PDB file of C-alpha atoms in Angstrom:
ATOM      1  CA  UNK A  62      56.288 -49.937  23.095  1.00 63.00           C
ATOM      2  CA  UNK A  63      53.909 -46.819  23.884  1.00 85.00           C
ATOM      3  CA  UNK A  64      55.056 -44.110  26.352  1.00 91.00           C
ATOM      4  CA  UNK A  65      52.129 -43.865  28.616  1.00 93.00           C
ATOM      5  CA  UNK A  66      54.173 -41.581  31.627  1.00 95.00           C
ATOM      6  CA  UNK A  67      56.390 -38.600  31.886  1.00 96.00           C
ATOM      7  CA  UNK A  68      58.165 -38.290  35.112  1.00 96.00           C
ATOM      8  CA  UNK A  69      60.055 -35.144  35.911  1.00 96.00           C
ATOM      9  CA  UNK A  70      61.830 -35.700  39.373  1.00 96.00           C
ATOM     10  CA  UNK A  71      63.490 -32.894  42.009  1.00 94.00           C
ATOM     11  CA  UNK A  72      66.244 -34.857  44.364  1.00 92.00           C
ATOM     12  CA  UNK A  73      67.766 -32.594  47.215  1.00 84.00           C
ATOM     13  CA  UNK A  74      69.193 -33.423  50.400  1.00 78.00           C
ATOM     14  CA  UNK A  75      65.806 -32.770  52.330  1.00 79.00           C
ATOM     15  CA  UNK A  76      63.138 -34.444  49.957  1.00 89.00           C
ATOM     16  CA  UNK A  77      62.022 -35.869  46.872  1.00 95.00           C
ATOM     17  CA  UNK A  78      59.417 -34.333  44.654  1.00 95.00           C
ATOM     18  CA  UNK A  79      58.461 -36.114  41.518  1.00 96.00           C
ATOM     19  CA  UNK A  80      55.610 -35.353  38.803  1.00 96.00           C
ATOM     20  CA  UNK A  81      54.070 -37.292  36.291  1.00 96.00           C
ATOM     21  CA  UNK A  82      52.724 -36.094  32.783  1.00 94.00           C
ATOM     22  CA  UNK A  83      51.330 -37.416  29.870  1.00 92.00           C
ATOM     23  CA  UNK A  84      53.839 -37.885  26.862  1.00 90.00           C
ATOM     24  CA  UNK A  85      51.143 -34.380  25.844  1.00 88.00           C
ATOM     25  CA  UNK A  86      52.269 -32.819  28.722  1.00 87.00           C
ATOM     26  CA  UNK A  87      48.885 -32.954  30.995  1.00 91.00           C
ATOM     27  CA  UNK A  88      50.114 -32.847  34.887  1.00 94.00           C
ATOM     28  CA  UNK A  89      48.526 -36.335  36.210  1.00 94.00           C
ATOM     29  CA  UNK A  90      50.076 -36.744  39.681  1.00 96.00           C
ATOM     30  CA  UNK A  91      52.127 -35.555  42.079  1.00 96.00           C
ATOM     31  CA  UNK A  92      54.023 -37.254  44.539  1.00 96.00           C
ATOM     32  CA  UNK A  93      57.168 -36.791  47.529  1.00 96.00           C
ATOM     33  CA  UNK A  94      59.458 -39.153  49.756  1.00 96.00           C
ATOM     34  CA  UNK A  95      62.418 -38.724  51.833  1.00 94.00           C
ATOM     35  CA  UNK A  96      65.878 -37.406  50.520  1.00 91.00           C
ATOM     36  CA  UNK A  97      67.401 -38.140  47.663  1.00 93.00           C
ATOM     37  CA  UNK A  98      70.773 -36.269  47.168  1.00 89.00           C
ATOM     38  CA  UNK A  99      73.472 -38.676  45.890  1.00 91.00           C
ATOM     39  CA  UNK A 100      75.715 -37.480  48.436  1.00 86.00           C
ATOM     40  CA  UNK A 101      73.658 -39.510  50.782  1.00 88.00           C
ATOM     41  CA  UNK A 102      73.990 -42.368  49.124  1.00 92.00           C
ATOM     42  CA  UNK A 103      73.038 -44.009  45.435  1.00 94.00           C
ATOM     43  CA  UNK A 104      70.879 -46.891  46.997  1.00 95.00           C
ATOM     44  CA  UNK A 105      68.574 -44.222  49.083  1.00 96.00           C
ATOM     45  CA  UNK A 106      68.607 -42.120  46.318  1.00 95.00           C
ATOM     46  CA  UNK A 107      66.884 -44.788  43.876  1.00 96.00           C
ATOM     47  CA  UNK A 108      64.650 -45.801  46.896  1.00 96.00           C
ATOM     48  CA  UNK A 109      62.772 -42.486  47.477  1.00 97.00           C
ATOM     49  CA  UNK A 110      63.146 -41.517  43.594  1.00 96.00           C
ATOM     50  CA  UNK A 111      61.036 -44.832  43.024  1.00 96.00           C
ATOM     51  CA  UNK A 112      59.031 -43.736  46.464  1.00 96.00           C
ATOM     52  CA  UNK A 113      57.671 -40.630  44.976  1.00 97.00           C
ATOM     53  CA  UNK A 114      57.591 -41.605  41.138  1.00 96.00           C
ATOM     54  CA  UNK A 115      55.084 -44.075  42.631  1.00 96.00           C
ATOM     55  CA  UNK A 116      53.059 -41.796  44.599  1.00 96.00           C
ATOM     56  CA  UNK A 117      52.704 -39.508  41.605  1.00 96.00           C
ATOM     57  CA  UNK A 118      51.621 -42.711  39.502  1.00 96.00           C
ATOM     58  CA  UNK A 119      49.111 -43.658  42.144  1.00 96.00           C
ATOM     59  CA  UNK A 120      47.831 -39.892  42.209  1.00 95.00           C
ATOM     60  CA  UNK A 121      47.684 -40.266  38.066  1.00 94.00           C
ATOM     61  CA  UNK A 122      45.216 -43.601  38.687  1.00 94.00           C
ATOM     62  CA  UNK A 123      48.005 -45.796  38.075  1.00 93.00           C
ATOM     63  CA  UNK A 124      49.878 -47.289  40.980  1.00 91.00           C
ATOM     64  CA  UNK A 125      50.901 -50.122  39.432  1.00 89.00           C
ATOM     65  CA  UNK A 126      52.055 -48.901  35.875  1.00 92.00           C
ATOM     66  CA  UNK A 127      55.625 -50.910  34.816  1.00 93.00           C
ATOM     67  CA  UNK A 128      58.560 -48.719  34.402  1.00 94.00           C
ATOM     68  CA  UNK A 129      58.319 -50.134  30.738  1.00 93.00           C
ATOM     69  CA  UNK A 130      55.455 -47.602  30.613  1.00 93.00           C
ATOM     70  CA  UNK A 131      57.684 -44.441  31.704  1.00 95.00           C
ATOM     71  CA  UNK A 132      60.255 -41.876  30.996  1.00 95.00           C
ATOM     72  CA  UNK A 133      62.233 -40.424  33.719  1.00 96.00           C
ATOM     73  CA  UNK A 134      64.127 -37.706  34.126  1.00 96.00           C
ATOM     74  CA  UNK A 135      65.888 -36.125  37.325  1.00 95.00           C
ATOM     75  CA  UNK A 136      67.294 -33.697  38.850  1.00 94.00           C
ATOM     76  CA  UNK A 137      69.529 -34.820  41.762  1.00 93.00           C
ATOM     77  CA  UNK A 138      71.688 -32.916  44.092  1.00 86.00           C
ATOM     78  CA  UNK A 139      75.058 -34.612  43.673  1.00 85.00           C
ATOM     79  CA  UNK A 140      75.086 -35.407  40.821  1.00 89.00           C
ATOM     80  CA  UNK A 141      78.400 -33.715  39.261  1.00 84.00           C
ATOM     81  CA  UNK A 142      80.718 -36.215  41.199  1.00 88.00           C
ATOM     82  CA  UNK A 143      80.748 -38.520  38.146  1.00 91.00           C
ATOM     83  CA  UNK A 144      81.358 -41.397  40.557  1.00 95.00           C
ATOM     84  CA  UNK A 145      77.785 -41.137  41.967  1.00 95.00           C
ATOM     85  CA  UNK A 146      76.460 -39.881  38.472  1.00 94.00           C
ATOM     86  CA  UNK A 147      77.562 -43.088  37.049  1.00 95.00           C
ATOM     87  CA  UNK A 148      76.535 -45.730  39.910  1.00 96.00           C
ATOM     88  CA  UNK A 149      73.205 -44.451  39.901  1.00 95.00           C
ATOM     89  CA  UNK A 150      72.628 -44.792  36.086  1.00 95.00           C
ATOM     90  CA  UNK A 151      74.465 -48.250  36.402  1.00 96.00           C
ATOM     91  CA  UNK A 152      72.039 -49.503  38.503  1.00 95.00           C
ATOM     92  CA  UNK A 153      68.708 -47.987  37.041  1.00 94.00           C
ATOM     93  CA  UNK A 154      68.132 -51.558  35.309  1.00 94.00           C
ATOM     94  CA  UNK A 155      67.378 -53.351  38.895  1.00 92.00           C
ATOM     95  CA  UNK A 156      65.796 -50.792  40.510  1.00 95.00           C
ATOM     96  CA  UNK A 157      63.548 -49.552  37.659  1.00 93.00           C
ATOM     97  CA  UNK A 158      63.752 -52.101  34.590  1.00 94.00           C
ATOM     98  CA  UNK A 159      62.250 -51.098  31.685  1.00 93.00           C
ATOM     99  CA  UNK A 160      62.631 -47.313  31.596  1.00 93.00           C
ATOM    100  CA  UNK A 161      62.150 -45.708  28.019  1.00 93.00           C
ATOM    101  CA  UNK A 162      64.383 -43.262  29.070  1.00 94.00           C
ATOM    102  CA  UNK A 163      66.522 -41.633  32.075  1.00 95.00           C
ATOM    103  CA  UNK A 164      67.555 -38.728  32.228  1.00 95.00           C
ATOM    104  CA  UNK A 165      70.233 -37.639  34.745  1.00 95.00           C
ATOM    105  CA  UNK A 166      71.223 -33.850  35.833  1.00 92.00           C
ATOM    106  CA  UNK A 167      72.081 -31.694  38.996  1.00 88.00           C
ATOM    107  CA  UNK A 168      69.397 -30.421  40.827  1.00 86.00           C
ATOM    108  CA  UNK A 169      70.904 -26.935  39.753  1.00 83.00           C
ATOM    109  CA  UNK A 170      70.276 -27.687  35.765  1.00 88.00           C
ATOM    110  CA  UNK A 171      66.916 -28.870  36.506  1.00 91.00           C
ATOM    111  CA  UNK A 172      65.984 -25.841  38.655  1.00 86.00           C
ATOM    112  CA  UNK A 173      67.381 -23.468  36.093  1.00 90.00           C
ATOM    113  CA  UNK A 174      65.330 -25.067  32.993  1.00 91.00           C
ATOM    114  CA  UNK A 175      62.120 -25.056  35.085  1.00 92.00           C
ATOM    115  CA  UNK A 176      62.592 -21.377  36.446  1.00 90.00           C
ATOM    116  CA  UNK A 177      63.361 -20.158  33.059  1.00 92.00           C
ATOM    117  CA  UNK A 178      60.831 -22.448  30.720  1.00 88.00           C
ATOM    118  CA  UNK A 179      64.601 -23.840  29.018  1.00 85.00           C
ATOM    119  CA  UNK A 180      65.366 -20.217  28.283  1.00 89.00           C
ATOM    120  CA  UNK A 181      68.624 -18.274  28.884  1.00 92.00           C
ATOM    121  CA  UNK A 182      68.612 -17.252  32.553  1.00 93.00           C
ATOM    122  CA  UNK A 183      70.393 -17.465  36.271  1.00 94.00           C
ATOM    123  CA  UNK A 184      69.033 -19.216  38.769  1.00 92.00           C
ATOM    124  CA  UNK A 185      70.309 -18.792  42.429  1.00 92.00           C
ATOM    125  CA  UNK A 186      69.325 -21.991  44.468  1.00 88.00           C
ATOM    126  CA  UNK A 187      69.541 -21.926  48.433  1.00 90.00           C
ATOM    127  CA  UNK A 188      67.725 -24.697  50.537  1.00 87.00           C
ATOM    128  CA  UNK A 189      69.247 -27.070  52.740  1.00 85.00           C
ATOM    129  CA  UNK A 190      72.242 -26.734  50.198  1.00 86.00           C
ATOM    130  CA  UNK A 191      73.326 -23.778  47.585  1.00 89.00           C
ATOM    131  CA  UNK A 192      74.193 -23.395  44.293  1.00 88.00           C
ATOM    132  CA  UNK A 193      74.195 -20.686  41.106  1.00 92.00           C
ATOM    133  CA  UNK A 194      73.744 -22.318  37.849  1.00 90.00           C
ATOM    134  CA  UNK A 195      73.378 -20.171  34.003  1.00 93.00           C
ATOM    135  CA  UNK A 196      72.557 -20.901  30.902  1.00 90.00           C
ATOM    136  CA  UNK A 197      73.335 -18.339  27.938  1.00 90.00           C
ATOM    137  CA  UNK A 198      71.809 -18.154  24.575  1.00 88.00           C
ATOM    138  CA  UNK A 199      74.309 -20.236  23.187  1.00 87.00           C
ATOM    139  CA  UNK A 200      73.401 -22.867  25.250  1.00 82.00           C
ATOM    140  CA  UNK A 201      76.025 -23.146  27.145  1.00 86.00           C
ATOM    141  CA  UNK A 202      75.986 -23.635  31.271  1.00 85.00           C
ATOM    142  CA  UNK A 203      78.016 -23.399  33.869  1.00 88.00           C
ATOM    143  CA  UNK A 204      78.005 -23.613  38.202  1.00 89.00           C
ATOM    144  CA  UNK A 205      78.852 -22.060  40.572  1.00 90.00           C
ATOM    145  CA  UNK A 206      78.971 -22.931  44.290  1.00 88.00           C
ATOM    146  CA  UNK A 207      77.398 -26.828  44.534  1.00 80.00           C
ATOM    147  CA  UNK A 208      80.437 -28.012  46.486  1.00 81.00           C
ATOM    148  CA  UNK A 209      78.527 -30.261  49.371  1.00 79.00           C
ATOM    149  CA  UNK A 210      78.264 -29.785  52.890  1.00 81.00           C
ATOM    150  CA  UNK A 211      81.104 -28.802  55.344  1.00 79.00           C
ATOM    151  CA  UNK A 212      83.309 -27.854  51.832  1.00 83.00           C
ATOM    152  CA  UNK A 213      80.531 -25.766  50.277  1.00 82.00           C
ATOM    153  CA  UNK A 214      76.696 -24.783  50.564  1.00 88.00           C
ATOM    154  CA  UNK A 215      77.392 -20.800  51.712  1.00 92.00           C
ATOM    155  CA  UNK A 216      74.302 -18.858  52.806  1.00 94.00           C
ATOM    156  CA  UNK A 217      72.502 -22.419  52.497  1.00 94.00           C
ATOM    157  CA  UNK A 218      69.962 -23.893  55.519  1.00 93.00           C
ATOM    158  CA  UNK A 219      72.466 -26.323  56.316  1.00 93.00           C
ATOM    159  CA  UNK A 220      75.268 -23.561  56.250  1.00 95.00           C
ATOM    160  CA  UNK A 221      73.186 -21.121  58.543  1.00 96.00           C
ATOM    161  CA  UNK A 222      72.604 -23.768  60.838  1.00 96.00           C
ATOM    162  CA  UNK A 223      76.577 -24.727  61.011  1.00 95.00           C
ATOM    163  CA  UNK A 224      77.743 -20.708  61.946  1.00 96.00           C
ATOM    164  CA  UNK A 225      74.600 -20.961  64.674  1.00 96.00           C
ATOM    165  CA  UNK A 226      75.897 -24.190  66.044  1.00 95.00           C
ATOM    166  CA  UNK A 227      79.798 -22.424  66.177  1.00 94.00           C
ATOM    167  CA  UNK A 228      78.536 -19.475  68.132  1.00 95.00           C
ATOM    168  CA  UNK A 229      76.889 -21.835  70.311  1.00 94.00           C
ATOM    169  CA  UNK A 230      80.057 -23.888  71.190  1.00 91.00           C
ATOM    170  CA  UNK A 231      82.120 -20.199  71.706  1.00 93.00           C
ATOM    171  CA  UNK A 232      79.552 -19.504  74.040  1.00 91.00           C
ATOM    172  CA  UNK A 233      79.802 -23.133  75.448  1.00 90.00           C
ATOM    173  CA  UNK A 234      83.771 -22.332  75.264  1.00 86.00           C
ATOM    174  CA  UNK A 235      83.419 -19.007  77.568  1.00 89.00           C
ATOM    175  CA  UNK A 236      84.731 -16.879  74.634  1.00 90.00           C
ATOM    176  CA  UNK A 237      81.693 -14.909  74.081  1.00 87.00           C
ATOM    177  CA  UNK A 238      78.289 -14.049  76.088  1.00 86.00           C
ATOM    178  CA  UNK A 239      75.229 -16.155  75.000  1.00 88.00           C
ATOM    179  CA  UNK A 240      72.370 -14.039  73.392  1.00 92.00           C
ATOM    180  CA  UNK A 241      69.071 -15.330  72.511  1.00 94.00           C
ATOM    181  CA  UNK A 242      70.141 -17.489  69.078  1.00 95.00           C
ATOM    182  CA  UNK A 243      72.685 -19.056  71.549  1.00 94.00           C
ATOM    183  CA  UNK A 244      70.115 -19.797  74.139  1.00 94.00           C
ATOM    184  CA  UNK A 245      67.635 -21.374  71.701  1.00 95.00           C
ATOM    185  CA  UNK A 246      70.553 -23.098  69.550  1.00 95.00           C
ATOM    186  CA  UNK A 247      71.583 -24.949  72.998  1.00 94.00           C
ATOM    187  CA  UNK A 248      68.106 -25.658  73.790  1.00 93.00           C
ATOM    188  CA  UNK A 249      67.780 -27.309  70.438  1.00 93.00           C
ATOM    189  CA  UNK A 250      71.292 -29.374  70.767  1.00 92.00           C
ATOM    190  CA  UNK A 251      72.502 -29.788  73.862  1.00 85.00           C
ATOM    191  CA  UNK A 252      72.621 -27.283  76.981  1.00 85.00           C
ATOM    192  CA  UNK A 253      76.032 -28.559  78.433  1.00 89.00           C
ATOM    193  CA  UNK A 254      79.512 -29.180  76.177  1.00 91.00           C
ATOM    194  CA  UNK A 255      78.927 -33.370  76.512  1.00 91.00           C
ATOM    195  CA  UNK A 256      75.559 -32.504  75.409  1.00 91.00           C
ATOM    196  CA  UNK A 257      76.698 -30.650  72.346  1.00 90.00           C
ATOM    197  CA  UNK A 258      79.476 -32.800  71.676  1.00 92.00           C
ATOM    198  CA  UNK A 259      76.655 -35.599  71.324  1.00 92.00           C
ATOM    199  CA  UNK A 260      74.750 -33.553  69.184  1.00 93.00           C
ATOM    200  CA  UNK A 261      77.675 -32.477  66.930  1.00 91.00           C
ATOM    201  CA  UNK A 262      78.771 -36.169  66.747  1.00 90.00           C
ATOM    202  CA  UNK A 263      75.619 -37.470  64.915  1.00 90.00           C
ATOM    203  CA  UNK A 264      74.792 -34.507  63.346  1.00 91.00           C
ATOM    204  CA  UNK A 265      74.822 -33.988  59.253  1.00 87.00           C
ATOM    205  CA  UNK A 266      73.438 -32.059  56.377  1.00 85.00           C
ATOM    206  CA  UNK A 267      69.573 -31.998  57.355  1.00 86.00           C
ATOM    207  CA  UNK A 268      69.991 -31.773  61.404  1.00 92.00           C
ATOM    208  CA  UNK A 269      71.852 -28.490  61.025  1.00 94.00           C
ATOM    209  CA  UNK A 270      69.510 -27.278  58.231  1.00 93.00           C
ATOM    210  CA  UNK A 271      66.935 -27.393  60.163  1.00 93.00           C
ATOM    211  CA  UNK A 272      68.267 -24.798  63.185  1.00 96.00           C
ATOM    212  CA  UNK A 273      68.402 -22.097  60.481  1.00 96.00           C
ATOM    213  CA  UNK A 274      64.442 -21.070  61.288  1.00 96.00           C
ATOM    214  CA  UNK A 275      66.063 -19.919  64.732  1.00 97.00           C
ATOM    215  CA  UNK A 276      68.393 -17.808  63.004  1.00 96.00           C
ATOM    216  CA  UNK A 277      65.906 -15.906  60.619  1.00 96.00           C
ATOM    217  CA  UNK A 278      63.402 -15.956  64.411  1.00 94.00           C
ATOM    218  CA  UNK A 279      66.108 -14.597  66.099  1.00 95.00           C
ATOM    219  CA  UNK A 280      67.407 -11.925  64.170  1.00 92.00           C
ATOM    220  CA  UNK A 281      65.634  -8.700  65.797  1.00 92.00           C
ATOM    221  CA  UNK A 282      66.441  -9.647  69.141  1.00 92.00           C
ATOM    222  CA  UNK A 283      70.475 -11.243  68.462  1.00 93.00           C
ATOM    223  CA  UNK A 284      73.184  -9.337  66.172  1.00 93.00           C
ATOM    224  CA  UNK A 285      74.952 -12.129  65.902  1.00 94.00           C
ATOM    225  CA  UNK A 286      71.502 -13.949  64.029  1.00 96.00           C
ATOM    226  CA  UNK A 287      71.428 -10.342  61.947  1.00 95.00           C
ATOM    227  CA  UNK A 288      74.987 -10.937  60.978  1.00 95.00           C
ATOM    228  CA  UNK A 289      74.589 -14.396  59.646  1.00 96.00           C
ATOM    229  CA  UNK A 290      71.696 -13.577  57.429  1.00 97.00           C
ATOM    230  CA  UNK A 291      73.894 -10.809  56.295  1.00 96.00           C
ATOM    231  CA  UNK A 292      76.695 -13.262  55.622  1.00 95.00           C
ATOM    232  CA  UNK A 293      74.357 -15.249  54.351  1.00 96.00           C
ATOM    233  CA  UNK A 294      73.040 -12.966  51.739  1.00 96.00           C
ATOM    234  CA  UNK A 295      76.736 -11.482  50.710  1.00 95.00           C
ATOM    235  CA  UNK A 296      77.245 -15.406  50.179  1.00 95.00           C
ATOM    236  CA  UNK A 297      74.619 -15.904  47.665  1.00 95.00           C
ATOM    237  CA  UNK A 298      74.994 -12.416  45.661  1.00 95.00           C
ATOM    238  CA  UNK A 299      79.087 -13.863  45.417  1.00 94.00           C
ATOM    239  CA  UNK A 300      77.887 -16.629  43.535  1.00 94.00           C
ATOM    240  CA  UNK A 301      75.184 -14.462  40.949  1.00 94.00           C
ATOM    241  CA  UNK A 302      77.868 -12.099  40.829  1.00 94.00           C
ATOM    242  CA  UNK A 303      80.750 -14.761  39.805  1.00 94.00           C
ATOM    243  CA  UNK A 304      78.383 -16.444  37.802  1.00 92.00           C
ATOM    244  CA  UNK A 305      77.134 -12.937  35.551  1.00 92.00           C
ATOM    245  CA  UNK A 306      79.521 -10.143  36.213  1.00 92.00           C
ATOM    246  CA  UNK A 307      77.895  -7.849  34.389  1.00 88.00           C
ATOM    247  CA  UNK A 308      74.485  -8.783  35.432  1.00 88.00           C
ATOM    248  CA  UNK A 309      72.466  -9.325  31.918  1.00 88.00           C
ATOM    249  CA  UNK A 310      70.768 -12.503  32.854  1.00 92.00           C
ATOM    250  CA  UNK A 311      67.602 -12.417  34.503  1.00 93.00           C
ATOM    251  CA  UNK A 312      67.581 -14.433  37.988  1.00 93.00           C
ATOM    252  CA  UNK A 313      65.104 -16.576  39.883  1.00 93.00           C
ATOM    253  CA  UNK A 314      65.521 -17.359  43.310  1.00 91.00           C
ATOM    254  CA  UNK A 315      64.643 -21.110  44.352  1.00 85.00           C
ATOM    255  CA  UNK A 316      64.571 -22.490  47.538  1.00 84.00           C
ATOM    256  CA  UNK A 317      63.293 -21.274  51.001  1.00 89.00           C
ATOM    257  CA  UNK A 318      66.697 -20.183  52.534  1.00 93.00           C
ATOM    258  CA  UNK A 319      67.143 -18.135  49.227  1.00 92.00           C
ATOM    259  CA  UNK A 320      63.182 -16.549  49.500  1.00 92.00           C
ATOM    260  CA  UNK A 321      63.711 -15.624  52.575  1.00 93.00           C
ATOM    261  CA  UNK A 322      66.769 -13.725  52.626  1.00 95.00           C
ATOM    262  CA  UNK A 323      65.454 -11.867  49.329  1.00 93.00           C
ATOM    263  CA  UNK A 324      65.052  -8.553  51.415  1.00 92.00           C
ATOM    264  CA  UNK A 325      68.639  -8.641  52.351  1.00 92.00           C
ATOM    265  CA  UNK A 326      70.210  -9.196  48.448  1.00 92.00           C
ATOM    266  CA  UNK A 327      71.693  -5.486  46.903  1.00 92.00           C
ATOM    267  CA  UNK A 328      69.208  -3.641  45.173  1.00 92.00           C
ATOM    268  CA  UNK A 329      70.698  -4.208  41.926  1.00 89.00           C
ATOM    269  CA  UNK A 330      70.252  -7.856  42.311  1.00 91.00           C
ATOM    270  CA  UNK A 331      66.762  -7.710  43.885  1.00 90.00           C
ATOM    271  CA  UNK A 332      65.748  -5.922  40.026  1.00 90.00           C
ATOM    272  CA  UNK A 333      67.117  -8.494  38.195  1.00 91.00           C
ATOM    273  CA  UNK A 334      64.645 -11.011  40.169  1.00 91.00           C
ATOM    274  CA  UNK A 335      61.688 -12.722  38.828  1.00 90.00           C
ATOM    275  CA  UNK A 336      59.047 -14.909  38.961  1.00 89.00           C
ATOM    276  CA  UNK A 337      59.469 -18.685  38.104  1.00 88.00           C
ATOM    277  CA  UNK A 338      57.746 -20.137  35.807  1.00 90.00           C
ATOM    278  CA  UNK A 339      58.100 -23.674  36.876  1.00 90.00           C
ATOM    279  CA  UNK A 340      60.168 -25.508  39.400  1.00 90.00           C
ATOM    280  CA  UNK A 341      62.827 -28.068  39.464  1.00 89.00           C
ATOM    281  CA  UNK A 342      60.458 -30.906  38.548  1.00 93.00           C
ATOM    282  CA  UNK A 343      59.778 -29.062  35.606  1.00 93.00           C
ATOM    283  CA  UNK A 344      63.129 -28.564  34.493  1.00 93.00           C
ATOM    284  CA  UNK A 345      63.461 -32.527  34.979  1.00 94.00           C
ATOM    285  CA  UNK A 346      60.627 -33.105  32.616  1.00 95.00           C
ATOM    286  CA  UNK A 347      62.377 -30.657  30.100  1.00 91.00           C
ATOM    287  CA  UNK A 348      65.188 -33.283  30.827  1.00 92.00           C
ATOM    288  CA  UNK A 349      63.612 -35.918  29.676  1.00 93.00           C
ATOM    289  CA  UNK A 350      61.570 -34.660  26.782  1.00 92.00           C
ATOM    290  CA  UNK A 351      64.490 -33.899  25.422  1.00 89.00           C
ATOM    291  CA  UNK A 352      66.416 -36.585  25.393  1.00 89.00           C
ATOM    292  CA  UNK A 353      63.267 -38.158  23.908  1.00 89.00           C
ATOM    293  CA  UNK A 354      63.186 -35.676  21.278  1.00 84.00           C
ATOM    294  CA  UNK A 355      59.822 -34.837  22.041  1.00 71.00           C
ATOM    295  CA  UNK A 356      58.203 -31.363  22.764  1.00 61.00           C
ATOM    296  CA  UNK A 357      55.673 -30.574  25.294  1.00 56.00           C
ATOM    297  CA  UNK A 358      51.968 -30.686  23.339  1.00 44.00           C
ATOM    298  CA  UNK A 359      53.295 -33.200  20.802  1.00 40.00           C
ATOM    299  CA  UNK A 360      52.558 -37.069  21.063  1.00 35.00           C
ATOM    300  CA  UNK A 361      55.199 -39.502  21.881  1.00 32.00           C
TER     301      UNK A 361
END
């Protein structure tokens, strides 16, 4: 059976970003759907996995190529709770029968290998969710940070959001005087404490993710915004710092929560930053080739 497709997949809680290759390594086609952390649930993981693994194929020429045809390999948020690691490889045979090859990871592991080419290297990860993930030259890798939503995510979107949302209700509450990140926080979820409640009832992962653009917009004119991207940033150096203590491994910051609060990382940190030189999806390709045993540039 000849390998015809490569598919490198990145699976956060916000969206799914999947690329296909040759088994040479030519980029054919590119392709995204909705969310595909496993947090969120196996079954919608494999749907919008298989959502944009098709619209990648389709971008290649090829929208109805068999799974038979492909490799896959992915990097999905959630994936260290061996639970969900193991129901989603259990069921790859119904949703994508045939595969030559899957290839399961964290997000994290996939982001690292794709910031660093699959060289030693740190990569700091902060999106809708956070995480710190190195590998050393002996090629061993460890985490830090990665613990979910509520638990975990510090200096994430999601986790911005959350402290934005808390000022909000102690200004709801009486116990402190509403700014302008309060006023636009309320205008976003509610103006009244029923209101809020509502909001706060419903809300999950992405919803509060998405207020953090306030904070960053409001941070001039609000301390309380300037303190949270302070927080924010301490956060995120914690988890390079736990991760490298004596700070030898180069870094690559990934994600747009983590890009954006660049400016407010130590200086000593901000030197050890660099540019990536590929991104999650490429990390999930290195998955896969891998487990293939076969090498970018060489024939399946």
């Amino acid at each position: 059976m000849s390998l015809r497709f490569i598919i490198g997949v990145d699976g956060g809680g916000t969206g799914t970003r999947a690329r296909v290759c040759s088994p040479e390594g030519s980029v054919l086609g590119f392709g995204e759907a909705g969310p595909s952390g496993l947090s969120q649930g196996v079954e919608q993981a494999w749907r919008h996995v298989l959502q944009a693994s098709r619209a990648a194929l389709a971008a290649a020429g090829s929208p109805d190529a068999s799974w038979s045809d492909c490799a896959l390999g992915a990097g999905l948020a959630g994936e260290h709770v061996l639970a969900l690691r193991e129901a989603f490889i259990a069921t790859q045979p119904q949703h994508a029968p045939g595969l030559q090859a899957l290839a399961l990871e964290s997000d994290a592991l996939a982001a690292l290998l794709g910031a660093h080419g699959g060289q030693p290297g740190l990569v700091l990860v902060a999106g809708t969710g956070s995480v710190a993930e190195a590998l050393w030259a002996d090629g061993h890798h460890r985490t830090v940070g990665g613990w979910g939503f509520g638990v975990g995510d510090e200096g994430s979107g999601a986790w911005l959001g959350l402290q934005a949302v808390r000022h909000a209700h102690h200004v709801l509450d009486g116990q402190v005087a509403a700014g302008p990140l309060a006023k636009a926080i309320l205008a976003a979820t509610g103006a009244d404490v029923p209101a809020m409640r509502a909001w706060c009832a419903q809300a999950g992962q992405r919803a509060y993710a998405a207020l953090a653009p306030l904070v960053f917009e409001h941070e001039a004119a609000d301390t309380m915004a300037a303190a949270l991207l302070r927080d924010a940033a301490t956060a995120l150096s914690d988890m390079v710092r736990a991760l490298d203590p004596a700070g030898q491994l180069p870094v690559v910051c990934s994600g747009s929560i983590a890009q954006r609060l660049l400016p407010y990382l130590p200086p000593m940190l901000r030197n050890r930053c660099r540019a990536a030189q590929g991104d999650a999806a490429d990390g999930a390709l290195h998955l896969v080739r891998r487990k293939l045993g076969v090498t970018q540039g060489a024939a399946a």
